[in-house]
GROMACS .gro file of N, CA and C in nm:
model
  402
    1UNK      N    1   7.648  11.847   9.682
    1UNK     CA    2   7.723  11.822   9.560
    1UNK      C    3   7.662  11.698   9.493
    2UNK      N    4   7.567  11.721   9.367
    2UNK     CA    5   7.542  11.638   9.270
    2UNK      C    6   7.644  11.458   9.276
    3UNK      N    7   7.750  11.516   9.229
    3UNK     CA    8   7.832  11.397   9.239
    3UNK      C    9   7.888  11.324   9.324
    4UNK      N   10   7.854  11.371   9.439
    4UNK     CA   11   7.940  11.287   9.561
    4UNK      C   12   7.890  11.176   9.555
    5UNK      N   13   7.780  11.116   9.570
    5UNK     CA   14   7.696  10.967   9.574
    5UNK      C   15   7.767  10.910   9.465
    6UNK      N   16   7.810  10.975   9.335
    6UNK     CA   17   7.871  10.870   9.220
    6UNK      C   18   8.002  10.873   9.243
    7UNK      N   19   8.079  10.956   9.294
    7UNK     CA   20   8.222  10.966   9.392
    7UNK      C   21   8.257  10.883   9.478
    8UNK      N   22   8.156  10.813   9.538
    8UNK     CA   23   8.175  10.741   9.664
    8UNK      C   24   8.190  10.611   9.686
    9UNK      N   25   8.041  10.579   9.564
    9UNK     CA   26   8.067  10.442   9.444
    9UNK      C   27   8.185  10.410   9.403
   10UNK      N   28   8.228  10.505   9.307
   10UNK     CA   29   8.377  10.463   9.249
   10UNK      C   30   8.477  10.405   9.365
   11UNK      N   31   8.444  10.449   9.460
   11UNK     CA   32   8.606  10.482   9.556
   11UNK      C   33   8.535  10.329   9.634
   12UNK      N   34   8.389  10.333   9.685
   12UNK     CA   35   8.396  10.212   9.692
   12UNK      C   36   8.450  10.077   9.608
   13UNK      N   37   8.426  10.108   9.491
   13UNK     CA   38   8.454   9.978   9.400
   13UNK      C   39   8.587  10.002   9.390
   14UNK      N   40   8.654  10.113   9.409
   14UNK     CA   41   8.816  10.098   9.401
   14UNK      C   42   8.907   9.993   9.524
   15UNK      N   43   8.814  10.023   9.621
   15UNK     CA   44   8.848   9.934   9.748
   15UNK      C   45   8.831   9.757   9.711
   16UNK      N   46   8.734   9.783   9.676
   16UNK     CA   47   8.667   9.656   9.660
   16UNK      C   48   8.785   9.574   9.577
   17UNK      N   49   8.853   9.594   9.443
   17UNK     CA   50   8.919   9.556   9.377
   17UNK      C   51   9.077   9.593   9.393
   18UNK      N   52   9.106   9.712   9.517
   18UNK     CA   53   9.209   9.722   9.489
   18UNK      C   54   9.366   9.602   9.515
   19UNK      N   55   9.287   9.521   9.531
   19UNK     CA   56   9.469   9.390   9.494
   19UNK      C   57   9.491   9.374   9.354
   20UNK      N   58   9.352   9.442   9.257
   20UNK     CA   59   9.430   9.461   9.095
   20UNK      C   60   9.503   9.568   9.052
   21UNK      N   61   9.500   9.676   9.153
   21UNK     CA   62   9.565   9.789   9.133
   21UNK      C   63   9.713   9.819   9.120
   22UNK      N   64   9.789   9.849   9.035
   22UNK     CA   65   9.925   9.884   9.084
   22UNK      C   66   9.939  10.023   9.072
   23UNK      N   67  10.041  10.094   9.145
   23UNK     CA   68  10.060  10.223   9.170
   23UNK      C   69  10.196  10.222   9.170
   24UNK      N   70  10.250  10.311   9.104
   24UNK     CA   71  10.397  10.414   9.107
   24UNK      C   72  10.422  10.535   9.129
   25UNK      N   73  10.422  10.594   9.218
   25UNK     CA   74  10.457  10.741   9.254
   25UNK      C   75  10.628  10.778   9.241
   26UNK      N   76  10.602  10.894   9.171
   26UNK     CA   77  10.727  10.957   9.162
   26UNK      C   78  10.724  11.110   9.245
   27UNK      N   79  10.853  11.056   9.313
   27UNK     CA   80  10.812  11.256   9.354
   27UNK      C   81  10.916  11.326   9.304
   28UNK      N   82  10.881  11.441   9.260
   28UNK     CA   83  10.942  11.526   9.190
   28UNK      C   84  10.998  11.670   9.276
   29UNK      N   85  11.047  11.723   9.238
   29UNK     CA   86  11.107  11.851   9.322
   29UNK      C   87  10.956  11.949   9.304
   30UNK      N   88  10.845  11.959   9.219
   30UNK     CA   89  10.764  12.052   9.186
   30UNK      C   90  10.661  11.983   9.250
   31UNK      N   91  10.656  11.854   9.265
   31UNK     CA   92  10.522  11.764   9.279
   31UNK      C   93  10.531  11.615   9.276
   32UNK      N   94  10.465  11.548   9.163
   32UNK     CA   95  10.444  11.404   9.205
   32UNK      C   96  10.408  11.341   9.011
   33UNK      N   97  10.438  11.245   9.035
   33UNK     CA   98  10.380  11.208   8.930
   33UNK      C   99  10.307  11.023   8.939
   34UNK      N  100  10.238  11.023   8.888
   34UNK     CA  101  10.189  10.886   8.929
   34UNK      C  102  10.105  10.797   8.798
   35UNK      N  103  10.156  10.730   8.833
   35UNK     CA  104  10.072  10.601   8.720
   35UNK      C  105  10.016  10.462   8.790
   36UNK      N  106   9.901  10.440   8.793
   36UNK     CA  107   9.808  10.381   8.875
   36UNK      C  108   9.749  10.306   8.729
   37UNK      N  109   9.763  10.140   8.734
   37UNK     CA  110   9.677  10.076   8.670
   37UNK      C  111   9.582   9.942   8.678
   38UNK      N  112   9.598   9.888   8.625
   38UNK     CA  113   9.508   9.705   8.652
   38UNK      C  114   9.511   9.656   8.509
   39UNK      N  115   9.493   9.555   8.540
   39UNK     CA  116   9.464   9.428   8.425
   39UNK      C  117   9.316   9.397   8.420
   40UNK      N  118   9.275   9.453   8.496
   40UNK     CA  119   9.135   9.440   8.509
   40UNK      C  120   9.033   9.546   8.410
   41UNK      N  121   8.993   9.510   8.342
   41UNK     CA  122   8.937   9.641   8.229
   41UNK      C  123   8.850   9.754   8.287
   42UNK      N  124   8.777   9.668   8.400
   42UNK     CA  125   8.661   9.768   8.449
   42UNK      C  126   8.761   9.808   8.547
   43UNK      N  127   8.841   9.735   8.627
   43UNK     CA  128   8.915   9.846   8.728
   43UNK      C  129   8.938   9.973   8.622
   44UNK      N  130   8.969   9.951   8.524
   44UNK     CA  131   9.101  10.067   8.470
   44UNK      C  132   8.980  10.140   8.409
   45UNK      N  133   8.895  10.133   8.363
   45UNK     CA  134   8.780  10.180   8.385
   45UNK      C  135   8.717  10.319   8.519
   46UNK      N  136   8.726  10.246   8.613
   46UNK     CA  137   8.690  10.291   8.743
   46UNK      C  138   8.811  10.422   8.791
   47UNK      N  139   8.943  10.355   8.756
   47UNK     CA  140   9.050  10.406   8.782
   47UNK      C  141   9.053  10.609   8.704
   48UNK      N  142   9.016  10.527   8.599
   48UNK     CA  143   8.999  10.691   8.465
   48UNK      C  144   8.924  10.757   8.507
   49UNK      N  145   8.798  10.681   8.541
   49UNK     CA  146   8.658  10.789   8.606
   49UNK      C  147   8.719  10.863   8.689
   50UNK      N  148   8.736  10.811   8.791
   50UNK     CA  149   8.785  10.795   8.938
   50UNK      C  150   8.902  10.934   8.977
   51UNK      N  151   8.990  10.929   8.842
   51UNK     CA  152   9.113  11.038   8.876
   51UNK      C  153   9.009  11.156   8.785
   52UNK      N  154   8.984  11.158   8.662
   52UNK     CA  155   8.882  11.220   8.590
   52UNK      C  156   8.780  11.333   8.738
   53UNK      N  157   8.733  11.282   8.824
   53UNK     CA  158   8.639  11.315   8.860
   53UNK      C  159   8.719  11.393   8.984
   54UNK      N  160   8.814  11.317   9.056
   54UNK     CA  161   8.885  11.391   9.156
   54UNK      C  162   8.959  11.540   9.081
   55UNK      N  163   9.026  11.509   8.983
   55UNK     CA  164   9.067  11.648   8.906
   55UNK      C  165   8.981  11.768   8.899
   56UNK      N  166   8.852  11.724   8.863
   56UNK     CA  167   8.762  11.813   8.846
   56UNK      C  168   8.728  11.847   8.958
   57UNK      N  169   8.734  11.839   9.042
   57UNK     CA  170   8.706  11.822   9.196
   57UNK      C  171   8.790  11.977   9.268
   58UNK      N  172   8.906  11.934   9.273
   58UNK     CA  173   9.039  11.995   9.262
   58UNK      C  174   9.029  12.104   9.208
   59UNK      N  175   8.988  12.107   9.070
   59UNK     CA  176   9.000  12.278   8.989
   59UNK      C  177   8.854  12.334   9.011
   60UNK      N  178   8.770  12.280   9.077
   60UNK     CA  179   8.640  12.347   9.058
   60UNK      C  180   8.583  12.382   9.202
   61UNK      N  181   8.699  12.355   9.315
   61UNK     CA  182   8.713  12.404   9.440
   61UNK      C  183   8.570  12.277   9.537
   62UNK      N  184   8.556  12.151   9.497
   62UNK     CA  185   8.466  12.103   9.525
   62UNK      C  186   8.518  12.002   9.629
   63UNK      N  187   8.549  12.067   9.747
   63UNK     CA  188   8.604  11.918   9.864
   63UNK      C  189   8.562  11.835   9.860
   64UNK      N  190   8.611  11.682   9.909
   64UNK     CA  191   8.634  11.575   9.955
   64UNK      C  192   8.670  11.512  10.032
   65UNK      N  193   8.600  11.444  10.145
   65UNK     CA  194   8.648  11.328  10.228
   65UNK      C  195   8.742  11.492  10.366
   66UNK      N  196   8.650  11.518  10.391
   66UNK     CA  197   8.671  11.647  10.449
   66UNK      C  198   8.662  11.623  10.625
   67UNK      N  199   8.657  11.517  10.603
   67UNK     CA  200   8.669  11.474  10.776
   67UNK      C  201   8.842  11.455  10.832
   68UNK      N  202   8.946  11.416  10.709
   68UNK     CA  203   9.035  11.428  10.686
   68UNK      C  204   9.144  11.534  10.692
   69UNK      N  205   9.217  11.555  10.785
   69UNK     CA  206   9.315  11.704  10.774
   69UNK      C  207   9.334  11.748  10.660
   70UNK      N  208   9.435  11.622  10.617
   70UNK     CA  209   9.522  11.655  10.525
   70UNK      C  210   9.418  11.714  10.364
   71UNK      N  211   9.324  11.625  10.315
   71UNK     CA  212   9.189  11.683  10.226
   71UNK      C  213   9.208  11.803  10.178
   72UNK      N  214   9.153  11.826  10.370
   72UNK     CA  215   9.119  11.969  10.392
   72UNK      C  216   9.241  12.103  10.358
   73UNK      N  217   9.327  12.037  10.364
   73UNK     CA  218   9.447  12.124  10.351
   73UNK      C  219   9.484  12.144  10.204
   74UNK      N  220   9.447  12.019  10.139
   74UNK     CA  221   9.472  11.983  10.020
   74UNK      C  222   9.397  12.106   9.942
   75UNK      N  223   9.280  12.072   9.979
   75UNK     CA  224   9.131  12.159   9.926
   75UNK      C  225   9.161  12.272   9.901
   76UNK      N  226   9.213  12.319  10.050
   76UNK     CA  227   9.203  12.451  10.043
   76UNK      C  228   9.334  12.533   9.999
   77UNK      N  229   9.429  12.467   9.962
   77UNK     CA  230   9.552  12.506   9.865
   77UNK      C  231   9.485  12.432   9.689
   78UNK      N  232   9.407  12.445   9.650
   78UNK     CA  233   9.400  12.394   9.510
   78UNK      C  234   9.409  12.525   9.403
   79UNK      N  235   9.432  12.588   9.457
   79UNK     CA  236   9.421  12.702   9.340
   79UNK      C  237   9.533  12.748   9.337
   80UNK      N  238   9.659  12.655   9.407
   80UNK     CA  239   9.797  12.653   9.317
   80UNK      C  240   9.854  12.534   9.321
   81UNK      N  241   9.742  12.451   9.228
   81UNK     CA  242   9.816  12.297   9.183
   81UNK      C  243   9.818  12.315   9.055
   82UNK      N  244   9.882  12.248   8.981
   82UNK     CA  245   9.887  12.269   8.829
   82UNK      C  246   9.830  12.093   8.798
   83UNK      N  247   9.731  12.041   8.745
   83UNK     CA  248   9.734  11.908   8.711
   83UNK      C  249   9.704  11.866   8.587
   84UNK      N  250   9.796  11.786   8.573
   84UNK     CA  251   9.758  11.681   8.414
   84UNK      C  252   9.746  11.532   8.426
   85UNK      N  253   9.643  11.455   8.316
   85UNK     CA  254   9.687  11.340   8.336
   85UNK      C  255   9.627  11.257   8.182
   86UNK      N  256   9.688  11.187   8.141
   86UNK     CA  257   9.642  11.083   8.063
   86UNK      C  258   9.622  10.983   8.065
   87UNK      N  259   9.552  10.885   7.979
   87UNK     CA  260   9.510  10.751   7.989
   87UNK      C  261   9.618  10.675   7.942
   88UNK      N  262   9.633  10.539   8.028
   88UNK     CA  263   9.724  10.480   7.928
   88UNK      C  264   9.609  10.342   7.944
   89UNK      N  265   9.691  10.235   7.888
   89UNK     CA  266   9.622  10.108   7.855
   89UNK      C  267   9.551  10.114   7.982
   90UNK      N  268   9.631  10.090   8.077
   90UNK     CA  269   9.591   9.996   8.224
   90UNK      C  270   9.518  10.097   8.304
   91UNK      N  271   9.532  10.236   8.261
   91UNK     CA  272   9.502  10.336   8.409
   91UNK      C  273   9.513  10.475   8.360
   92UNK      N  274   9.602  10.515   8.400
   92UNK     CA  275   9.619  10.674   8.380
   92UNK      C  276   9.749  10.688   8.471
   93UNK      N  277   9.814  10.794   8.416
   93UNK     CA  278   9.933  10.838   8.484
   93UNK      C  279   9.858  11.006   8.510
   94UNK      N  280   9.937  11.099   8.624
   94UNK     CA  281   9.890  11.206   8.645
   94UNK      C  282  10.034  11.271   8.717
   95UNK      N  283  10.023  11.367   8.656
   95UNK     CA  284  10.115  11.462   8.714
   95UNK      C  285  10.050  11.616   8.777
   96UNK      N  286  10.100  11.603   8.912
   96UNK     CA  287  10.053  11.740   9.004
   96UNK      C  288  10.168  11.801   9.032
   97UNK      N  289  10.191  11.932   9.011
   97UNK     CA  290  10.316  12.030   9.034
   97UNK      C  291  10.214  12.138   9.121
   98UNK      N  292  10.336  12.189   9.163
   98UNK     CA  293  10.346  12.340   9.244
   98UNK      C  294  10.431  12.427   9.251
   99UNK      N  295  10.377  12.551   9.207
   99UNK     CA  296  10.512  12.653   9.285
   99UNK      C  297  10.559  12.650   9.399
  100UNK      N  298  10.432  12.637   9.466
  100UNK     CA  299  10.431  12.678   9.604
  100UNK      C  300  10.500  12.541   9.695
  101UNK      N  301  10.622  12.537   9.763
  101UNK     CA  302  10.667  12.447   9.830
  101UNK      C  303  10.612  12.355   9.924
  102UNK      N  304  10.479  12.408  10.011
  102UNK     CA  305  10.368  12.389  10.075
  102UNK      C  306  10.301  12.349  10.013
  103UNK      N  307  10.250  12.340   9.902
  103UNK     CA  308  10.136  12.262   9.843
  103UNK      C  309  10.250  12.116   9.774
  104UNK      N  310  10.388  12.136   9.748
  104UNK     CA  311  10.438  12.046   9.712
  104UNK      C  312  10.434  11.928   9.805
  105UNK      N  313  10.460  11.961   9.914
  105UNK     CA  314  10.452  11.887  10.044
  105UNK      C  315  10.319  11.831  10.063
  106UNK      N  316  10.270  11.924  10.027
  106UNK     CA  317  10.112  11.858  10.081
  106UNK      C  318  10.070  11.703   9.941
  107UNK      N  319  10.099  11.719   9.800
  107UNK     CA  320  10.076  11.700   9.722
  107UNK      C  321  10.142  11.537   9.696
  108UNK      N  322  10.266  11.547   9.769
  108UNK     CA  323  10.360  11.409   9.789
  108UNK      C  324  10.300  11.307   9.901
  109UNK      N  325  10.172  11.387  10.014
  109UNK     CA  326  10.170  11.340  10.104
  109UNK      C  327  10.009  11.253  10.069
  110UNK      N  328   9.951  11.383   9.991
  110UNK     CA  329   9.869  11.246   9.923
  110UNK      C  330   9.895  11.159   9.872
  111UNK      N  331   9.946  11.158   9.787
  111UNK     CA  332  10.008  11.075   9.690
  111UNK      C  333  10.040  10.922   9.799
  112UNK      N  334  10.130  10.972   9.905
  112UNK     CA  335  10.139  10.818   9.973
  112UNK      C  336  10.040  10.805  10.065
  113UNK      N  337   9.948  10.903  10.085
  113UNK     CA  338   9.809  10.836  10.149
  113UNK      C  339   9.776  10.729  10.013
  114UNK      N  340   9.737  10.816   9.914
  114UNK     CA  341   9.635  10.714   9.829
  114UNK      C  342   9.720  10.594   9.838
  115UNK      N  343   9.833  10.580   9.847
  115UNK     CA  344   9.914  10.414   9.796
  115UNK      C  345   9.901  10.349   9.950
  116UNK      N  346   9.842  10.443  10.043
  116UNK     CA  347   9.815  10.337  10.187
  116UNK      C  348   9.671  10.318  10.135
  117UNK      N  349   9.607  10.405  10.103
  117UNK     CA  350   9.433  10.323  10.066
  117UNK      C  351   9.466  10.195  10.015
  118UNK      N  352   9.556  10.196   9.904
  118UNK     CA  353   9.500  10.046   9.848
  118UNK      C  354   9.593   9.962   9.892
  119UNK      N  355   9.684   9.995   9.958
  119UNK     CA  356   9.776   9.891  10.068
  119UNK      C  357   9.704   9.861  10.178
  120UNK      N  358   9.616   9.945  10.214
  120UNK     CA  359   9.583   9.875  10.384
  120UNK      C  360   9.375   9.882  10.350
  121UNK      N  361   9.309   9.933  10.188
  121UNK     CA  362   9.200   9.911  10.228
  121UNK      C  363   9.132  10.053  10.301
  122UNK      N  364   8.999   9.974  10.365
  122UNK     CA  365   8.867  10.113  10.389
  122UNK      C  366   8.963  10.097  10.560
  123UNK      N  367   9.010  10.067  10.596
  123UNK     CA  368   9.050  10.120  10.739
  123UNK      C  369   9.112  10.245  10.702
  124UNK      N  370   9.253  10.225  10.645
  124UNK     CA  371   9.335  10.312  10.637
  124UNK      C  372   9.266  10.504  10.575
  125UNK      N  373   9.109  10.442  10.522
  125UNK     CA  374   9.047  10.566  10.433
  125UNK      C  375   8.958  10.636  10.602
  126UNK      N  376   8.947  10.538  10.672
  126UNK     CA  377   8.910  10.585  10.819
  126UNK      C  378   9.007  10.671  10.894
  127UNK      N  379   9.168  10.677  10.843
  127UNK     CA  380   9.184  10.731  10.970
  127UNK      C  381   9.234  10.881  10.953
  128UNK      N  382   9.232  10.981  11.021
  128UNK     CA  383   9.294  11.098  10.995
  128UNK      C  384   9.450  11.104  10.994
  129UNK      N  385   9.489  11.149  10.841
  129UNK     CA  386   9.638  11.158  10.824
  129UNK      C  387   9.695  11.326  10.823
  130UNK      N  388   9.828  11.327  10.888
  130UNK     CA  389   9.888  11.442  10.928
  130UNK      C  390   9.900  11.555  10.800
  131UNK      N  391   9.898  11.663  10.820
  131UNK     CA  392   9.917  11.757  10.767
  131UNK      C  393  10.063  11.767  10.742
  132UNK      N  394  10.103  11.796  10.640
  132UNK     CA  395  10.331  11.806  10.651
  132UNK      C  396  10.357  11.977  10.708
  133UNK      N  397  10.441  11.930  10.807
  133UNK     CA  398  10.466  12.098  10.839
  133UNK      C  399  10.485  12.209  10.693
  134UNK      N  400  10.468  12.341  10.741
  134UNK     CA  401  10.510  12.417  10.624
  134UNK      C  402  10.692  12.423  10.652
   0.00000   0.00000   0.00000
């Protein structure tokens, strides 16, 4: 995959900076909704790419970070996520729904992985996180 090397960058420099990051997750009965920003221009920068590129990721069936259960589970349920997201000043907000109750689950559980990435850092991107029962 062309883009993984510029994928990897980002997520590095997301680490790198993330004590400018703030994050809000909402979970929703369908899914999640989230708004992730900084004060930092190039974070919010990095941040746009960053969700920009994972989306595309997502609808174009292109895994990620696949050493990971949960990813993998993610991955391979993407072809019933519904996703949107826009820019705002600081970041981007994004909303992921599902029909499917199982991908809802799965979809909430990223959601508080990513808010342990930038709570705990490249350890927490080391370790394998659980799959949610169906």
């Amino acid at each position: 995959d062309g883009a993984h090397a510029a994928d990897m960058q980002v997520f590095h420099q997301l680490f790198a900076h993330r004590t400018e990051i703030e994050r809000q997750v909402i979970a929703r009965e369908d899914g999640i909704e989230t708004v992730t920003e900084s004060k930092n221009p190039e974070v919010t920068r990095l941040l746009q790419t960053h969700v920009a590129s994972m989306l595309a990721r997502v609808k174009e069936g292109r895994p990620i970070h696949q050493r990971d259960p949960l990813f993998v589970e993610l991955f391979k349920n993407a072809d019933r996520i519904e996703a949107t997201h826009e820019l705002t000043t600081g970041g981007v907000r994004v909303i992921e729904t599902s029909k499917d109750a199982y991908v809802v689950k799965l979809l909430q559980a990223h959601a508080e992985v990513v808010s342990a990435f930038l709570a705990n850092g490249m350890s927490e991107m080391m370790k394998n996180h659980p799959v949610p029962p169906r």
